[in-house]
Amino acid sequence: MLTRLVPAAFATFALAAPALAQTDMPFALDWRFEGPSAPYFLAIDNGYFSDADLNVEITEGNGSLDAIPKVATGAFPVGFADINSLMRFLDQNPGAPVTAVMMIYDKPPFAVVGRKSLGIEEPADLEGSVLGAPPPDGAWAQFPIFAAENDLDMDAITVEEVGFPTREPMLAEEQVDSVTGFSFSSTLNLLRLGVPEDDLTVLLMADHGVDLYGNAVIVNTDFAAENPEAVTAFLGAIAEGWKAAIADPDAAIVSLLERNPAADAELETQRLQMSIDDNVLTDYVAENGLGGIDEDRMAGAIEQTQTVYEFQNEPDAALYFDGSYLPPAEELMLQ
């Protein structure tokens, strides 16, 4: 009798035993749910996060700087933000518990987008023109470096503060001559508004002397110290999401549309592909994998930042990027 009861009792215990708890890792994006965010939703739908015992909910942002204070205060353990803005934030808030742990935009999408019909074809044309720039915009934050590298007189440019929702419409309506923004965002938004493609000039700052990195996954360092395995697993799932999106962009956009049904599938597929081709899958990433940085290039980026920004404290690359949480290199290869 006893031998019959033991298996039954074990079965009852197994049913009553709680499932292993997942680690909650809400993820604060820099911007709206558009094509370049599709890999993260694909990572959710393909089970990359759940397979790593992570519960990930993704939240929209309002610009490249938006996620930094969210992560620094611990409101979010992880986020997505411009590493150059992170440098300045940490300089102004010494000891804040936030750092970058995975580079995503190896080539930043910072750009000035103008209209040829309004006289904008090269950097020099910005002098004497009206430039629309949202104050929290990552591209606007780097514009002084772009201006310095191209010998532009900032006083000769009329800068109009604009909101993110009105930026491209104002250019479409010829209220400004150009705008700062991410190349894949502003360009495609203007095409959607009916501006002819052959009337657009896209001045990618990285092609005009700005040797900076772009957006990276950032982490609250207190959370990371307490949950190092979870952070590494999260970054591994991010890499898998990008790998899957590169292999099948259409599947990634399906995942995006489930969160943003109003999005234009064709437009967002084009936007995703632009980010892959221009910003994510660079020659460096193809050879070394996603996520890491080149120390010499980072040192150069800090030097370039110092030409237009006076650090209050001695800049230290180790404060801005910590690659120790990255998964093994073979897991980061995208092709």
CSV table of C-alpha atoms in Angstrom, one decimal:
chain,number,residue,atom,x,y,z
A,1,MET,CA,0.0,0.0,0.0
A,2,LEU,CA,2.8,2.3,0.9
A,3,THR,CA,4.6,1.8,-2.4
A,4,ARG,CA,1.4,2.8,-4.2
A,5,LEU,CA,1.0,6.0,-2.2
A,6,VAL,CA,4.5,7.3,-2.7
A,7,PRO,CA,4.2,7.9,-6.5
A,8,ALA,CA,0.8,9.5,-6.0
A,9,ALA,CA,2.1,11.8,-3.2
A,10,PHE,CA,5.1,12.7,-5.4
A,11,ALA,CA,2.8,13.5,-8.3
A,12,THR,CA,0.7,15.7,-6.1
A,13,PHE,CA,3.8,17.6,-4.9
A,14,ALA,CA,5.0,18.1,-8.4
A,15,LEU,CA,1.8,19.7,-9.4
A,16,ALA,CA,1.8,21.9,-6.4
A,17,ALA,CA,5.4,23.0,-6.8
A,18,PRO,CA,5.7,26.6,-8.1
A,19,ALA,CA,7.4,27.2,-11.5
A,20,LEU,CA,10.8,28.7,-11.5
A,21,ALA,CA,10.4,32.5,-11.1
A,22,GLN,CA,11.3,34.6,-14.1
A,23,THR,CA,13.4,37.8,-13.6
A,24,ASP,CA,11.5,40.9,-14.6
A,25,MET,CA,13.5,43.1,-17.0
A,26,PRO,CA,11.3,45.9,-18.4
A,27,PHE,CA,13.1,47.5,-21.3
A,28,ALA,CA,12.9,51.3,-21.9
A,29,LEU,CA,13.3,52.1,-25.6
A,30,ASP,CA,14.5,55.5,-27.0
A,31,TRP,CA,11.7,56.0,-29.4
A,32,ARG,CA,8.3,54.7,-30.7
A,33,PHE,CA,7.6,51.2,-31.9
A,34,GLU,CA,9.1,51.4,-35.4
A,35,GLY,CA,11.1,49.2,-37.6
A,36,PRO,CA,14.4,49.3,-35.7
A,37,SER,CA,12.7,48.1,-32.5
A,38,ALA,CA,11.2,45.1,-34.3
A,39,PRO,CA,14.1,42.7,-33.4
A,40,TYR,CA,13.3,43.1,-29.7
A,41,PHE,CA,9.6,42.2,-30.2
A,42,LEU,CA,10.8,39.2,-32.4
A,43,ALA,CA,13.0,38.1,-29.5
A,44,ILE,CA,9.9,38.1,-27.3
A,45,ASP,CA,7.7,36.2,-29.8
A,46,ASN,CA,10.5,33.7,-30.6
A,47,GLY,CA,10.9,32.9,-26.9
A,48,TYR,CA,14.5,34.1,-26.6
A,49,PHE,CA,13.8,36.0,-23.4
A,50,SER,CA,11.4,33.4,-21.8
A,51,ASP,CA,13.9,30.6,-22.6
A,52,ALA,CA,16.4,32.6,-20.5
A,53,ASP,CA,13.9,32.9,-17.6
A,54,LEU,CA,13.4,36.6,-18.3
A,55,ASN,CA,10.1,38.5,-18.4
A,56,VAL,CA,10.6,41.4,-20.7
A,57,GLU,CA,8.1,44.2,-21.4
A,58,ILE,CA,9.1,46.9,-23.8
A,59,THR,CA,8.1,50.6,-23.3
A,60,GLU,CA,8.3,53.4,-25.8
A,61,GLY,CA,10.6,56.4,-25.4
A,62,ASN,CA,10.7,60.0,-26.3
A,63,GLY,CA,14.2,60.5,-27.7
A,64,SER,CA,17.8,59.2,-27.4
A,65,LEU,CA,18.2,60.7,-23.9
A,66,ASP,CA,14.9,59.5,-22.5
A,67,ALA,CA,15.9,56.1,-21.2
A,68,ILE,CA,19.1,57.3,-19.3
A,69,PRO,CA,17.4,58.8,-16.2
A,70,LYS,CA,14.8,56.0,-16.2
A,71,VAL,CA,17.6,53.5,-15.9
A,72,ALA,CA,19.8,55.6,-13.6
A,73,THR,CA,17.0,55.9,-11.1
A,74,GLY,CA,16.2,52.2,-11.2
A,75,ALA,CA,12.7,52.7,-12.7
A,76,PHE,CA,14.0,50.4,-15.4
A,77,PRO,CA,16.8,47.9,-15.1
A,78,VAL,CA,17.7,48.2,-18.9
A,79,GLY,CA,17.2,50.7,-21.6
A,80,PHE,CA,18.3,51.9,-25.0
A,81,ALA,CA,20.1,55.2,-25.3
A,82,ASP,CA,22.7,57.3,-27.1
A,83,ILE,CA,26.1,56.6,-25.5
A,84,ASN,CA,27.3,60.1,-26.1
A,85,SER,CA,24.5,61.5,-24.2
A,86,LEU,CA,25.2,59.0,-21.5
A,87,MET,CA,28.8,60.3,-21.2
A,88,ARG,CA,27.5,63.8,-20.5
A,89,PHE,CA,24.9,62.5,-18.1
A,90,LEU,CA,27.5,60.7,-16.1
A,91,ASP,CA,29.8,63.7,-16.1
A,92,GLN,CA,27.0,65.9,-14.7
A,93,ASN,CA,25.8,63.1,-12.3
A,94,PRO,CA,29.0,61.5,-11.0
A,95,GLY,CA,28.4,58.0,-9.6
A,96,ALA,CA,25.0,57.5,-11.2
A,97,PRO,CA,24.4,53.8,-11.4
A,98,VAL,CA,24.1,53.5,-15.2
A,99,THR,CA,26.4,52.4,-18.0
A,100,ALA,CA,26.3,51.0,-21.5
A,101,VAL,CA,26.8,47.2,-21.9
A,102,MET,CA,26.1,46.4,-25.5
A,103,MET,CA,26.6,48.6,-28.6
A,104,ILE,CA,23.8,48.3,-31.1
A,105,TYR,CA,24.4,51.2,-33.5
A,106,ASP,CA,28.0,50.8,-34.3
A,107,LYS,CA,27.6,53.5,-36.9
A,108,PRO,CA,25.2,56.2,-35.5
A,109,PRO,CA,22.2,57.3,-37.4
A,110,PHE,CA,22.6,60.9,-36.4
A,111,ALA,CA,21.8,63.0,-39.5
A,112,VAL,CA,20.7,66.4,-40.9
A,113,VAL,CA,17.9,65.9,-43.4
A,114,GLY,CA,17.2,68.8,-45.7
A,115,ARG,CA,15.4,69.5,-48.9
A,116,LYS,CA,17.3,70.3,-52.1
A,117,SER,CA,14.5,72.6,-53.2
A,118,LEU,CA,15.2,74.7,-50.1
A,119,GLY,CA,18.9,74.9,-51.0
A,120,ILE,CA,20.3,72.1,-48.7
A,121,GLU,CA,22.7,69.8,-50.6
A,122,GLU,CA,25.9,69.8,-48.5
A,123,PRO,CA,26.9,70.9,-44.9
A,124,ALA,CA,28.0,74.4,-46.0
A,125,ASP,CA,24.4,75.1,-47.2
A,126,LEU,CA,23.2,75.0,-43.6
A,127,GLU,CA,24.7,78.5,-43.0
A,128,GLY,CA,22.0,81.1,-43.6
A,129,SER,CA,19.2,78.5,-43.4
A,130,VAL,CA,16.7,77.4,-40.7
A,131,LEU,CA,17.4,74.2,-38.9
A,132,GLY,CA,14.6,72.5,-36.9
A,133,ALA,CA,15.9,70.6,-33.9
A,134,PRO,CA,14.1,68.9,-31.0
A,135,PRO,CA,16.0,69.7,-27.8
A,136,PRO,CA,16.0,66.1,-26.5
A,137,ASP,CA,17.2,64.8,-29.9
A,138,GLY,CA,20.4,62.7,-30.0
A,139,ALA,CA,21.3,64.0,-33.4
A,140,TRP,CA,20.9,67.6,-32.2
A,141,ALA,CA,23.1,66.8,-29.2
A,142,GLN,CA,26.0,65.9,-31.6
A,143,PHE,CA,25.3,68.7,-34.1
A,144,PRO,CA,28.1,71.0,-32.6
A,145,ILE,CA,30.6,68.3,-33.4
A,146,PHE,CA,29.3,68.0,-36.9
A,147,ALA,CA,29.4,71.8,-37.3
A,148,ALA,CA,33.0,71.9,-36.0
A,149,GLU,CA,34.2,69.1,-38.2
A,150,ASN,CA,32.7,70.9,-41.3
A,151,ASP,CA,33.8,74.4,-40.3
A,152,LEU,CA,30.2,75.7,-39.9
A,153,ASP,CA,29.5,79.0,-38.2
A,154,MET,CA,26.8,78.0,-35.7
A,155,ASP,CA,25.8,81.7,-35.4
A,156,ALA,CA,25.0,81.7,-39.1
A,157,ILE,CA,22.4,79.0,-38.7
A,158,THR,CA,18.9,79.8,-37.3
A,159,VAL,CA,17.9,77.0,-35.0
A,160,GLU,CA,14.2,76.5,-34.5
A,161,GLU,CA,13.2,74.4,-31.5
A,162,VAL,CA,10.6,71.9,-32.7
A,163,GLY,CA,8.8,69.0,-31.2
A,164,PHE,CA,9.3,65.4,-32.3
A,165,PRO,CA,5.7,65.2,-33.7
A,166,THR,CA,6.1,68.4,-35.7
A,167,ARG,CA,9.7,68.0,-36.9
A,168,GLU,CA,9.1,66.3,-40.3
A,169,PRO,CA,5.7,68.0,-41.0
A,170,MET,CA,7.4,71.4,-40.6
A,171,LEU,CA,10.1,70.4,-43.2
A,172,ALA,CA,7.4,69.0,-45.5
A,173,GLU,CA,5.5,72.3,-45.2
A,174,GLU,CA,8.8,74.3,-45.8
A,175,GLN,CA,8.7,76.0,-42.4
A,176,VAL,CA,12.3,74.9,-41.9
A,177,ASP,CA,15.0,74.0,-44.4
A,178,SER,CA,16.3,71.0,-42.6
A,179,VAL,CA,16.0,69.0,-39.4
A,180,THR,CA,18.2,66.9,-37.1
A,181,GLY,CA,17.2,63.3,-36.5
A,182,PHE,CA,17.9,59.7,-37.0
A,183,SER,CA,18.4,59.0,-40.7
A,184,PHE,CA,16.0,56.1,-40.9
A,185,SER,CA,13.3,58.0,-38.9
A,186,SER,CA,13.3,61.4,-40.6
A,187,THR,CA,13.9,60.2,-44.1
A,188,LEU,CA,11.0,57.7,-44.2
A,189,ASN,CA,8.7,60.0,-42.3
A,190,LEU,CA,9.2,62.7,-44.9
A,191,LEU,CA,8.5,60.2,-47.7
A,192,ARG,CA,5.3,59.2,-46.0
A,193,LEU,CA,4.4,62.9,-45.9
A,194,GLY,CA,4.8,63.1,-49.7
A,195,VAL,CA,8.2,64.8,-50.0
A,196,PRO,CA,9.8,63.4,-53.2
A,197,GLU,CA,12.8,61.2,-52.5
A,198,ASP,CA,14.9,63.1,-55.0
A,199,ASP,CA,14.2,66.3,-53.1
A,200,LEU,CA,15.8,65.0,-49.9
A,201,THR,CA,19.4,65.4,-48.8
A,202,VAL,CA,20.5,63.1,-46.0
A,203,LEU,CA,23.7,64.3,-44.4
A,204,LEU,CA,24.8,61.3,-42.2
A,205,MET,CA,27.1,62.8,-39.6
A,206,ALA,CA,29.3,59.7,-39.5
A,207,ASP,CA,30.1,60.4,-43.2
A,208,HIS,CA,31.0,64.0,-42.4
A,209,GLY,CA,33.7,63.7,-39.8
A,210,VAL,CA,31.7,62.6,-36.7
A,211,ASP,CA,33.5,59.5,-35.4
A,212,LEU,CA,31.2,58.6,-32.6
A,213,TYR,CA,29.3,55.5,-31.5
A,214,GLY,CA,25.5,55.5,-31.4
A,215,ASN,CA,22.8,53.9,-29.3
A,216,ALA,CA,23.6,51.1,-26.9
A,217,VAL,CA,21.8,48.9,-24.4
A,218,ILE,CA,22.3,50.5,-21.0
A,219,VAL,CA,21.8,48.9,-17.6
A,220,ASN,CA,21.4,50.0,-14.0
A,221,THR,CA,24.7,49.0,-12.5
A,222,ASP,CA,23.2,48.1,-9.1
A,223,PHE,CA,20.8,45.7,-10.8
A,224,ALA,CA,23.6,44.3,-12.9
A,225,ALA,CA,25.8,43.6,-9.9
A,226,GLU,CA,23.0,41.7,-8.3
A,227,ASN,CA,21.8,39.9,-11.4
A,228,PRO,CA,24.9,39.4,-13.7
A,229,GLU,CA,23.6,36.2,-15.3
A,230,ALA,CA,20.2,37.8,-16.1
A,231,VAL,CA,22.0,40.7,-17.8
A,232,THR,CA,24.1,38.4,-19.9
A,233,ALA,CA,21.1,36.3,-20.8
A,234,PHE,CA,19.2,39.5,-21.8
A,235,LEU,CA,22.0,40.6,-24.1
A,236,GLY,CA,22.2,37.1,-25.6
A,237,ALA,CA,18.5,37.3,-26.4
A,238,ILE,CA,18.9,40.8,-27.9
A,239,ALA,CA,21.6,39.4,-30.2
A,240,GLU,CA,19.3,36.5,-31.2
A,241,GLY,CA,16.6,39.0,-32.0
A,242,TRP,CA,18.8,41.0,-34.3
A,243,LYS,CA,20.1,37.8,-35.9
A,244,ALA,CA,16.6,36.6,-36.6
A,245,ALA,CA,15.5,40.0,-37.9
A,246,ILE,CA,18.4,40.2,-40.3
A,247,ALA,CA,17.5,36.7,-41.6
A,248,ASP,CA,13.8,37.4,-41.9
A,249,PRO,CA,12.9,41.1,-41.7
A,250,ASP,CA,9.3,40.4,-42.6
A,251,ALA,CA,8.8,38.2,-39.5
A,252,ALA,CA,10.3,40.9,-37.4
A,253,ILE,CA,7.8,43.4,-38.8
A,254,VAL,CA,4.9,41.0,-38.1
A,255,SER,CA,6.0,41.1,-34.4
A,256,LEU,CA,6.1,44.9,-34.6
A,257,LEU,CA,2.7,45.2,-36.1
A,258,GLU,CA,1.2,43.2,-33.2
A,259,ARG,CA,2.3,46.0,-30.9
A,260,ASN,CA,1.7,48.9,-33.3
A,261,PRO,CA,-1.2,47.9,-35.6
A,262,ALA,CA,-1.3,51.4,-37.1
A,263,ALA,CA,2.2,51.1,-38.5
A,264,ASP,CA,2.8,50.9,-42.3
A,265,ALA,CA,4.3,47.4,-42.8
A,266,GLU,CA,6.2,48.4,-46.0
A,267,LEU,CA,7.6,51.6,-44.6
A,268,GLU,CA,8.7,49.9,-41.3
A,269,THR,CA,10.3,47.1,-43.2
A,270,GLN,CA,12.3,49.7,-45.2
A,271,ARG,CA,13.2,51.5,-41.9
A,272,LEU,CA,14.4,48.3,-40.3
A,273,GLN,CA,16.5,47.4,-43.3
A,274,MET,CA,18.0,50.9,-43.3
A,275,SER,CA,19.1,50.5,-39.7
A,276,ILE,CA,20.6,47.0,-40.4
A,277,ASP,CA,22.5,48.2,-43.5
A,278,ASP,CA,23.7,51.6,-42.2
A,279,ASN,CA,24.0,51.3,-38.5
A,280,VAL,CA,24.0,47.7,-37.1
A,281,LEU,CA,25.7,45.3,-39.5
A,282,THR,CA,28.8,47.3,-40.2
A,283,ASP,CA,32.1,45.8,-41.3
A,284,TYR,CA,33.3,45.8,-37.7
A,285,VAL,CA,30.2,44.0,-36.5
A,286,ALA,CA,30.4,41.5,-39.4
A,287,GLU,CA,33.9,40.6,-38.3
A,288,ASN,CA,33.7,40.9,-34.5
A,289,GLY,CA,30.0,40.4,-33.7
A,290,LEU,CA,27.4,42.7,-32.2
A,291,GLY,CA,27.8,44.6,-29.0
A,292,GLY,CA,31.5,45.4,-28.4
A,293,ILE,CA,33.5,48.5,-29.0
A,294,ASP,CA,37.0,49.3,-30.3
A,295,GLU,CA,39.0,51.0,-27.4
A,296,ASP,CA,40.9,53.3,-29.7
A,297,ARG,CA,37.8,54.4,-31.5
A,298,MET,CA,36.1,55.0,-28.1
A,299,ALA,CA,39.1,57.1,-27.0
A,300,GLY,CA,38.8,59.1,-30.2
A,301,ALA,CA,35.1,59.6,-29.7
A,302,ILE,CA,35.8,61.0,-26.2
A,303,GLU,CA,38.4,63.3,-27.6
A,304,GLN,CA,36.0,64.5,-30.3
A,305,THR,CA,33.3,65.2,-27.7
A,306,GLN,CA,35.8,67.3,-25.7
A,307,THR,CA,36.2,69.6,-28.6
A,308,VAL,CA,32.6,70.9,-28.0
A,309,TYR,CA,31.8,69.8,-24.4
A,310,GLU,CA,33.8,70.7,-21.4
A,311,PHE,CA,33.9,67.7,-19.0
A,312,GLN,CA,33.5,68.7,-15.3
A,313,ASN,CA,35.4,65.5,-14.4
A,314,GLU,CA,38.1,63.5,-16.1
A,315,PRO,CA,36.4,61.4,-18.8
A,316,ASP,CA,36.9,57.7,-18.4
A,317,ALA,CA,35.7,55.2,-21.0
A,318,ALA,CA,35.3,52.5,-18.3
A,319,LEU,CA,32.5,54.5,-16.8
A,320,TYR,CA,30.6,54.7,-20.1
A,321,PHE,CA,30.9,51.1,-21.4
A,322,ASP,CA,31.3,47.8,-19.6
A,323,GLY,CA,31.6,44.8,-22.0
A,324,SER,CA,32.0,42.2,-19.2
A,325,TYR,CA,28.3,41.2,-19.4
A,326,LEU,CA,28.4,40.3,-23.1
A,327,PRO,CA,27.8,36.7,-24.0
A,328,PRO,CA,30.7,34.7,-25.6
A,329,ALA,CA,31.8,36.1,-29.0
A,330,GLU,CA,30.3,33.2,-31.0
A,331,GLU,CA,26.8,34.1,-29.7
A,332,LEU,CA,27.2,37.7,-31.0
A,333,MET,CA,27.9,36.9,-34.6
A,334,LEU,CA,25.0,38.1,-36.8
A,335,GLN,CA,25.8,36.1,-39.9
